[in-house]
Coordinates of C-alpha atoms in Angstrom, one line a residue:
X45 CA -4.3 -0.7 -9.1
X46 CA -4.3 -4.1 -11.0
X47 CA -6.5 -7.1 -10.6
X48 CA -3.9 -8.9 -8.9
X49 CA -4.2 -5.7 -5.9
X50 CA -7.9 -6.2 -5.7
X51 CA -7.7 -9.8 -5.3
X52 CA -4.6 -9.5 -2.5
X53 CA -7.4 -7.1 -1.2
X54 CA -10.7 -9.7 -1.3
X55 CA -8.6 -12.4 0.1
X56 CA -7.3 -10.5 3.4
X57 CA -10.6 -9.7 4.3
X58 CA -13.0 -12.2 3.5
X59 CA -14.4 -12.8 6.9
X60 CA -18.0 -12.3 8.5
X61 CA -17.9 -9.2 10.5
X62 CA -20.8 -8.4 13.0
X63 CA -23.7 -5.5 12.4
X64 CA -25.9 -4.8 15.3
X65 CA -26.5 -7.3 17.6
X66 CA -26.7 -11.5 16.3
X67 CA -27.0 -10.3 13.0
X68 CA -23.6 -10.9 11.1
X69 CA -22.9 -9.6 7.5
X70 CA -19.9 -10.6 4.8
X71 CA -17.5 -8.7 3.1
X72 CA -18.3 -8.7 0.0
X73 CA -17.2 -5.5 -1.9
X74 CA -15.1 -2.1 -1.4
X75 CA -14.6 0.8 -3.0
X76 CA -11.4 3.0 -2.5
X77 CA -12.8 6.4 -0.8
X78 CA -9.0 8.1 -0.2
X79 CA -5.4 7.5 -1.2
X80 CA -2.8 7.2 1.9
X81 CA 0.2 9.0 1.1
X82 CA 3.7 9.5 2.3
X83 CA 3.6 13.0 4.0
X84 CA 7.0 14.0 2.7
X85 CA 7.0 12.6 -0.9
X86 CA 3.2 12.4 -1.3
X87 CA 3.7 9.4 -3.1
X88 CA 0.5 6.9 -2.9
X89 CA 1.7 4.3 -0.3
X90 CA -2.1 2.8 0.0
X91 CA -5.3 3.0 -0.4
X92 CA -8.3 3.6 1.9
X93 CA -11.5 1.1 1.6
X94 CA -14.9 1.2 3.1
X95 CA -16.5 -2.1 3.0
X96 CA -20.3 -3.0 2.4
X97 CA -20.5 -3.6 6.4
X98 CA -19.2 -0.1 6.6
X99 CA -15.8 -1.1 7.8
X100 CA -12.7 1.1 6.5
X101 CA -9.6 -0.6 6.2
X102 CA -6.0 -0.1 4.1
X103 CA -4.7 -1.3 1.2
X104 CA -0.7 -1.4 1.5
X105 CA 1.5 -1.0 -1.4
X106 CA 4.5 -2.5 -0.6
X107 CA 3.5 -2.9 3.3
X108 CA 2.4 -1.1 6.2
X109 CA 3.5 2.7 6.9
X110 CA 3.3 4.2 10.7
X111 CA 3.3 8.1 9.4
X112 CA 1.1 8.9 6.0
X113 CA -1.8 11.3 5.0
X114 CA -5.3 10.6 3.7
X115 CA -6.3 12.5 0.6

C-alpha cells in the first residue's frame, strides 16, 4: 500500500464518531487487521481497518466488491 492509499484512507474518514454516551472521539489512526480478497482469484481487493474509536471499515482497491473473503 503506498502513501498516496493511506492518505485516500485518512481523508474518507476523518470525522468525529460517537463513544458512549456525549462523549465523541476522532479518527485519528488505523491499522490494517485482514486483507479482503476475491474468493475465486484470492487476489487482495481491500483491506480491513480498525480505527482508534474501534470502528472497522474497508479500504477498496480499485472500488467496492459485493462477494470477497477476510483473511
Amino acid at each position: 500500500m503506498g502513501d498516496s492509499d493511506v492518505g485516500q484512507l485518512h481523508r474518507k474518514h476523518e470525522f468525529d464518531m460517537p463513544v458512549q454516551g456525549s462523549v465523541r472521539a476522532k479518527k485519528a489512526q488505523a491499522r490494517a487487521i485482514k486483507r479482503v480478497l476475491d474468493p475465486r482469484t484470492r487476489k487482495t481487493v481491500g483491506w480491513l481497518y480498525e480505527w482508534n474509536t474501534g470502528q472497522v471499515s474497508v479500504m477498496w482497491k480499485d472500488g467496492r466488491r459485493e462477494n470477497v473473503v477476510y483473511e
